[in-house]
């Protein structure tokens, strides 16, 4: 049955119980899990081991790429492709390149942040197996859920179910793919 299972979904009474359950599950060795709540819960992602963020690195790389692209484009146009001596200045008059270089750096970093966040979060996601679990629609209102995926190396259906029940979950449901 575990091969036909996405995971187990446990419902908790409130944000404190969900946070404690996530910490206990991480301490127990579960790594493939996700929490669902109607509001942000401080320290929830850190308690599940999601403390390493890659978006700032993506933004920095995109900003450098954008700035280099802006400067390179202006250099190519002003020095190589269409050299035009304006006012006796040198062809590579870099102070006049600063605004476009800065703006392209900002533009590329904004697009990098948006696209990187969407890709790393797996969005858009029109379908997810937990959507079929009864009462999961409460996750957008007053429900607090923790899902441990069957792909987790420590996942065993009976042990994981008893572990989630020991955390005082109101209900533990099977999540089918």
PDB file of C-alpha atoms in Angstrom:
ATOM      1  CA  UNK A   1       0.000   0.000   0.000  1.00  0.00           C
ATOM      2  CA  UNK A   2       2.930   2.356   0.596  1.00  0.00           C
ATOM      3  CA  UNK A   3       3.752   2.308  -3.121  1.00  0.00           C
ATOM      4  CA  UNK A   4       0.270   3.703  -3.881  1.00  0.00           C
ATOM      5  CA  UNK A   5       0.578   6.362  -1.228  1.00  0.00           C
ATOM      6  CA  UNK A   6       1.845   9.936  -1.478  1.00  0.00           C
ATOM      7  CA  UNK A   7       2.136  10.212   2.306  1.00  0.00           C
ATOM      8  CA  UNK A   8       0.286  10.725   5.572  1.00  0.00           C
ATOM      9  CA  UNK A   9      -1.457  13.978   6.477  1.00  0.00           C
ATOM     10  CA  UNK A  10      -2.007  14.856  10.132  1.00  0.00           C
ATOM     11  CA  UNK A  11      -4.334  17.612  11.298  1.00  0.00           C
ATOM     12  CA  UNK A  12      -3.492  19.617  14.430  1.00  0.00           C
ATOM     13  CA  UNK A  13      -5.474  21.962  16.673  1.00  0.00           C
ATOM     14  CA  UNK A  14      -3.400  25.113  16.242  1.00  0.00           C
ATOM     15  CA  UNK A  15      -0.153  26.722  15.151  1.00  0.00           C
ATOM     16  CA  UNK A  16       1.747  25.813  18.315  1.00  0.00           C
ATOM     17  CA  UNK A  17       0.857  22.143  17.982  1.00  0.00           C
ATOM     18  CA  UNK A  18       1.853  22.167  14.289  1.00  0.00           C
ATOM     19  CA  UNK A  19       5.178  23.825  15.073  1.00  0.00           C
ATOM     20  CA  UNK A  20       5.913  21.298  17.823  1.00  0.00           C
ATOM     21  CA  UNK A  21       4.934  18.414  15.528  1.00  0.00           C
ATOM     22  CA  UNK A  22       7.201  19.693  12.746  1.00  0.00           C
ATOM     23  CA  UNK A  23      10.122  20.022  15.171  1.00  0.00           C
ATOM     24  CA  UNK A  24       9.526  16.537  16.575  1.00  0.00           C
ATOM     25  CA  UNK A  25       9.221  15.006  13.096  1.00  0.00           C
ATOM     26  CA  UNK A  26      12.478  16.630  12.012  1.00  0.00           C
ATOM     27  CA  UNK A  27      14.181  15.473  15.217  1.00  0.00           C
ATOM     28  CA  UNK A  28      12.854  11.956  14.592  1.00  0.00           C
ATOM     29  CA  UNK A  29      14.599  11.942  11.207  1.00  0.00           C
ATOM     30  CA  UNK A  30      11.834  12.753   8.722  1.00  0.00           C
ATOM     31  CA  UNK A  31      13.055  15.081   5.970  1.00  0.00           C
ATOM     32  CA  UNK A  32      10.429  14.902   3.204  1.00  0.00           C
ATOM     33  CA  UNK A  33       7.526  16.719   4.810  1.00  0.00           C
ATOM     34  CA  UNK A  34       5.467  19.827   4.323  1.00  0.00           C
ATOM     35  CA  UNK A  35       3.261  21.927   6.575  1.00  0.00           C
ATOM     36  CA  UNK A  36       0.055  23.708   5.603  1.00  0.00           C
ATOM     37  CA  UNK A  37      -1.557  26.488   7.602  1.00  0.00           C
ATOM     38  CA  UNK A  38      -3.877  29.423   6.911  1.00  0.00           C
ATOM     39  CA  UNK A  39      -1.271  31.922   8.101  1.00  0.00           C
ATOM     40  CA  UNK A  40       2.502  32.238   8.296  1.00  0.00           C
ATOM     41  CA  UNK A  41       3.972  30.588  11.389  1.00  0.00           C
ATOM     42  CA  UNK A  42       7.257  31.981  12.639  1.00  0.00           C
ATOM     43  CA  UNK A  43      10.111  29.401  12.617  1.00  0.00           C
ATOM     44  CA  UNK A  44       8.016  26.701  10.915  1.00  0.00           C
ATOM     45  CA  UNK A  45      10.231  26.404   7.845  1.00  0.00           C
ATOM     46  CA  UNK A  46      13.388  26.390   9.975  1.00  0.00           C
ATOM     47  CA  UNK A  47      11.957  23.671  12.205  1.00  0.00           C
ATOM     48  CA  UNK A  48      11.493  21.464   9.123  1.00  0.00           C
ATOM     49  CA  UNK A  49      15.059  22.039   7.920  1.00  0.00           C
ATOM     50  CA  UNK A  50      14.381  24.649   5.232  1.00  0.00           C
ATOM     51  CA  UNK A  51      16.950  27.156   6.433  1.00  0.00           C
ATOM     52  CA  UNK A  52      19.116  27.321   3.319  1.00  0.00           C
ATOM     53  CA  UNK A  53      17.817  29.809   0.785  1.00  0.00           C
ATOM     54  CA  UNK A  54      19.102  29.837  -2.789  1.00  0.00           C
ATOM     55  CA  UNK A  55      17.096  32.817  -4.054  1.00  0.00           C
ATOM     56  CA  UNK A  56      19.635  35.477  -2.900  1.00  0.00           C
ATOM     57  CA  UNK A  57      22.389  33.691  -4.819  1.00  0.00           C
ATOM     58  CA  UNK A  58      20.196  33.559  -7.925  1.00  0.00           C
ATOM     59  CA  UNK A  59      19.395  37.271  -7.557  1.00  0.00           C
ATOM     60  CA  UNK A  60      23.081  38.184  -7.210  1.00  0.00           C
ATOM     61  CA  UNK A  61      24.062  36.148 -10.269  1.00  0.00           C
ATOM     62  CA  UNK A  62      21.244  37.709 -12.310  1.00  0.00           C
ATOM     63  CA  UNK A  63      22.184  41.229 -11.162  1.00  0.00           C
ATOM     64  CA  UNK A  64      25.806  40.712 -12.210  1.00  0.00           C
ATOM     65  CA  UNK A  65      24.685  39.186 -15.510  1.00  0.00           C
ATOM     66  CA  UNK A  66      22.312  42.113 -16.136  1.00  0.00           C
ATOM     67  CA  UNK A  67      24.928  44.744 -15.309  1.00  0.00           C
ATOM     68  CA  UNK A  68      27.491  43.042 -17.540  1.00  0.00           C
ATOM     69  CA  UNK A  69      24.906  42.777 -20.325  1.00  0.00           C
ATOM     70  CA  UNK A  70      24.045  46.469 -20.052  1.00  0.00           C
ATOM     71  CA  UNK A  71      27.658  47.562 -20.040  1.00  0.00           C
ATOM     72  CA  UNK A  72      28.572  45.125 -22.819  1.00  0.00           C
ATOM     73  CA  UNK A  73      25.709  46.274 -25.024  1.00  0.00           C
ATOM     74  CA  UNK A  74      26.690  49.919 -24.652  1.00  0.00           C
ATOM     75  CA  UNK A  75      30.352  49.110 -25.205  1.00  0.00           C
ATOM     76  CA  UNK A  76      29.529  47.164 -28.367  1.00  0.00           C
ATOM     77  CA  UNK A  77      27.331  49.935 -29.768  1.00  0.00           C
ATOM     78  CA  UNK A  78      29.573  52.871 -28.786  1.00  0.00           C
ATOM     79  CA  UNK A  79      33.023  51.436 -29.492  1.00  0.00           C
ATOM     80  CA  UNK A  80      32.758  48.566 -31.983  1.00  0.00           C
ATOM     81  CA  UNK A  81      29.546  48.640 -34.017  1.00  0.00           C
ATOM     82  CA  UNK A  82      28.769  52.345 -34.429  1.00  0.00           C
ATOM     83  CA  UNK A  83      31.594  54.515 -33.078  1.00  0.00           C
ATOM     84  CA  UNK A  84      30.487  58.126 -32.966  1.00  0.00           C
ATOM     85  CA  UNK A  85      32.671  60.810 -31.428  1.00  0.00           C
ATOM     86  CA  UNK A  86      30.324  63.137 -29.547  1.00  0.00           C
ATOM     87  CA  UNK A  87      31.778  66.273 -27.986  1.00  0.00           C
ATOM     88  CA  UNK A  88      35.358  65.064 -28.203  1.00  0.00           C
ATOM     89  CA  UNK A  89      34.841  62.382 -25.534  1.00  0.00           C
ATOM     90  CA  UNK A  90      36.541  59.022 -25.813  1.00  0.00           C
ATOM     91  CA  UNK A  91      34.478  56.241 -27.374  1.00  0.00           C
ATOM     92  CA  UNK A  92      34.499  54.276 -24.102  1.00  0.00           C
ATOM     93  CA  UNK A  93      32.979  56.975 -21.907  1.00  0.00           C
ATOM     94  CA  UNK A  94      31.954  54.689 -19.039  1.00  0.00           C
ATOM     95  CA  UNK A  95      30.355  57.311 -16.737  1.00  0.00           C
ATOM     96  CA  UNK A  96      27.529  57.706 -19.233  1.00  0.00           C
ATOM     97  CA  UNK A  97      27.040  53.910 -19.185  1.00  0.00           C
ATOM     98  CA  UNK A  98      26.247  53.805 -15.441  1.00  0.00           C
ATOM     99  CA  UNK A  99      22.438  54.421 -15.539  1.00  0.00           C
ATOM    100  CA  UNK A 100      21.706  51.722 -18.114  1.00  0.00           C
ATOM    101  CA  UNK A 101      24.130  49.300 -16.443  1.00  0.00           C
ATOM    102  CA  UNK A 102      22.432  49.824 -13.079  1.00  0.00           C
ATOM    103  CA  UNK A 103      18.906  49.564 -14.479  1.00  0.00           C
ATOM    104  CA  UNK A 104      19.601  46.331 -16.345  1.00  0.00           C
ATOM    105  CA  UNK A 105      21.191  44.909 -13.189  1.00  0.00           C
ATOM    106  CA  UNK A 106      18.020  45.711 -11.246  1.00  0.00           C
ATOM    107  CA  UNK A 107      15.758  44.381 -14.021  1.00  0.00           C
ATOM    108  CA  UNK A 108      17.625  41.076 -14.349  1.00  0.00           C
ATOM    109  CA  UNK A 109      17.724  40.613 -10.560  1.00  0.00           C
ATOM    110  CA  UNK A 110      13.960  41.205 -10.284  1.00  0.00           C
ATOM    111  CA  UNK A 111      13.242  38.654 -13.000  1.00  0.00           C
ATOM    112  CA  UNK A 112      15.743  36.256 -11.427  1.00  0.00           C
ATOM    113  CA  UNK A 113      14.020  36.578  -8.044  1.00  0.00           C
ATOM    114  CA  UNK A 114      10.577  35.981  -9.529  1.00  0.00           C
ATOM    115  CA  UNK A 115      11.521  33.057 -11.761  1.00  0.00           C
ATOM    116  CA  UNK A 116      13.871  31.521  -9.171  1.00  0.00           C
ATOM    117  CA  UNK A 117      11.220  31.659  -6.462  1.00  0.00           C
ATOM    118  CA  UNK A 118       8.589  30.121  -8.724  1.00  0.00           C
ATOM    119  CA  UNK A 119      10.895  27.290  -9.806  1.00  0.00           C
ATOM    120  CA  UNK A 120      12.267  26.543  -6.322  1.00  0.00           C
ATOM    121  CA  UNK A 121       8.754  26.545  -4.831  1.00  0.00           C
ATOM    122  CA  UNK A 122       7.460  24.279  -7.584  1.00  0.00           C
ATOM    123  CA  UNK A 123       4.873  26.806  -8.714  1.00  0.00           C
ATOM    124  CA  UNK A 124       2.451  27.027 -10.375  1.00  0.00           C
ATOM    125  CA  UNK A 125       0.974  23.814  -9.030  1.00  0.00           C
ATOM    126  CA  UNK A 126      -2.594  23.330 -10.245  1.00  0.00           C
ATOM    127  CA  UNK A 127      -2.827  19.855  -8.663  1.00  0.00           C
ATOM    128  CA  UNK A 128      -1.371  18.333  -5.526  1.00  0.00           C
ATOM    129  CA  UNK A 129      -2.379  15.005  -3.939  1.00  0.00           C
ATOM    130  CA  UNK A 130      -3.271  16.621  -0.594  1.00  0.00           C
ATOM    131  CA  UNK A 131      -6.103  18.523  -2.312  1.00  0.00           C
ATOM    132  CA  UNK A 132      -8.125  15.275  -2.361  1.00  0.00           C
ATOM    133  CA  UNK A 133      -7.951  14.674   1.403  1.00  0.00           C
ATOM    134  CA  UNK A 134     -11.237  15.382   3.191  1.00  0.00           C
ATOM    135  CA  UNK A 135     -11.155  18.583   5.264  1.00  0.00           C
ATOM    136  CA  UNK A 136      -7.942  19.816   3.608  1.00  0.00           C
ATOM    137  CA  UNK A 137      -9.807  22.877   2.356  1.00  0.00           C
ATOM    138  CA  UNK A 138      -9.654  24.008   5.992  1.00  0.00           C
ATOM    139  CA  UNK A 139      -5.938  24.700   5.458  1.00  0.00           C
ATOM    140  CA  UNK A 140      -6.967  28.044   3.991  1.00  0.00           C
ATOM    141  CA  UNK A 141      -9.279  28.844   6.901  1.00  0.00           C
ATOM    142  CA  UNK A 142      -8.588  27.289  10.289  1.00  0.00           C
ATOM    143  CA  UNK A 143      -6.767  23.991   9.661  1.00  0.00           C
ATOM    144  CA  UNK A 144      -3.161  23.132  10.479  1.00  0.00           C
ATOM    145  CA  UNK A 145      -1.696  20.133   8.654  1.00  0.00           C
ATOM    146  CA  UNK A 146       1.609  18.261   8.474  1.00  0.00           C
ATOM    147  CA  UNK A 147       2.231  15.859   5.597  1.00  0.00           C
ATOM    148  CA  UNK A 148       5.060  13.328   5.701  1.00  0.00           C
ATOM    149  CA  UNK A 149       5.746  12.003   2.214  1.00  0.00           C
ATOM    150  CA  UNK A 150       6.144   8.316   1.401  1.00  0.00           C
ATOM    151  CA  UNK A 151       9.396   9.133  -0.448  1.00  0.00           C
ATOM    152  CA  UNK A 152      11.076   9.846   2.882  1.00  0.00           C
ATOM    153  CA  UNK A 153      13.687   7.168   3.637  1.00  0.00           C
ATOM    154  CA  UNK A 154      12.392   6.793   7.202  1.00  0.00           C
ATOM    155  CA  UNK A 155       8.749   6.440   6.093  1.00  0.00           C
ATOM    156  CA  UNK A 156       6.986   3.275   7.178  1.00  0.00           C
ATOM    157  CA  UNK A 157       3.224   3.518   7.046  1.00  0.00           C
ATOM    158  CA  UNK A 158       2.487   1.961  10.439  1.00  0.00           C
ATOM    159  CA  UNK A 159       5.402   3.574  12.297  1.00  0.00           C
ATOM    160  CA  UNK A 160       4.779   6.977  10.759  1.00  0.00           C
ATOM    161  CA  UNK A 161       1.054   6.790  11.498  1.00  0.00           C
ATOM    162  CA  UNK A 162       1.694   5.882  15.150  1.00  0.00           C
ATOM    163  CA  UNK A 163       4.323   8.628  15.365  1.00  0.00           C
ATOM    164  CA  UNK A 164       1.879  11.245  14.058  1.00  0.00           C
ATOM    165  CA  UNK A 165      -0.831   9.997  16.418  1.00  0.00           C
ATOM    166  CA  UNK A 166       1.630  10.251  19.325  1.00  0.00           C
ATOM    167  CA  UNK A 167       1.991  13.961  18.493  1.00  0.00           C
ATOM    168  CA  UNK A 168      -1.698  14.400  19.416  1.00  0.00           C
ATOM    169  CA  UNK A 169      -2.926  14.833  15.863  1.00  0.00           C
ATOM    170  CA  UNK A 170      -6.707  15.196  15.619  1.00  0.00           C
ATOM    171  CA  UNK A 171      -6.799  13.005  12.546  1.00  0.00           C
ATOM    172  CA  UNK A 172      -4.289  11.180  10.325  1.00  0.00           C
ATOM    173  CA  UNK A 173      -5.324  10.585   6.707  1.00  0.00           C
ATOM    174  CA  UNK A 174      -3.741   8.675   3.853  1.00  0.00           C
ATOM    175  CA  UNK A 175      -2.796  10.862   0.901  1.00  0.00           C
ATOM    176  CA  UNK A 176      -3.171   9.006  -2.367  1.00  0.00           C
ATOM    177  CA  UNK A 177      -1.417  10.259  -5.513  1.00  0.00           C
TER     178      UNK A 177
END
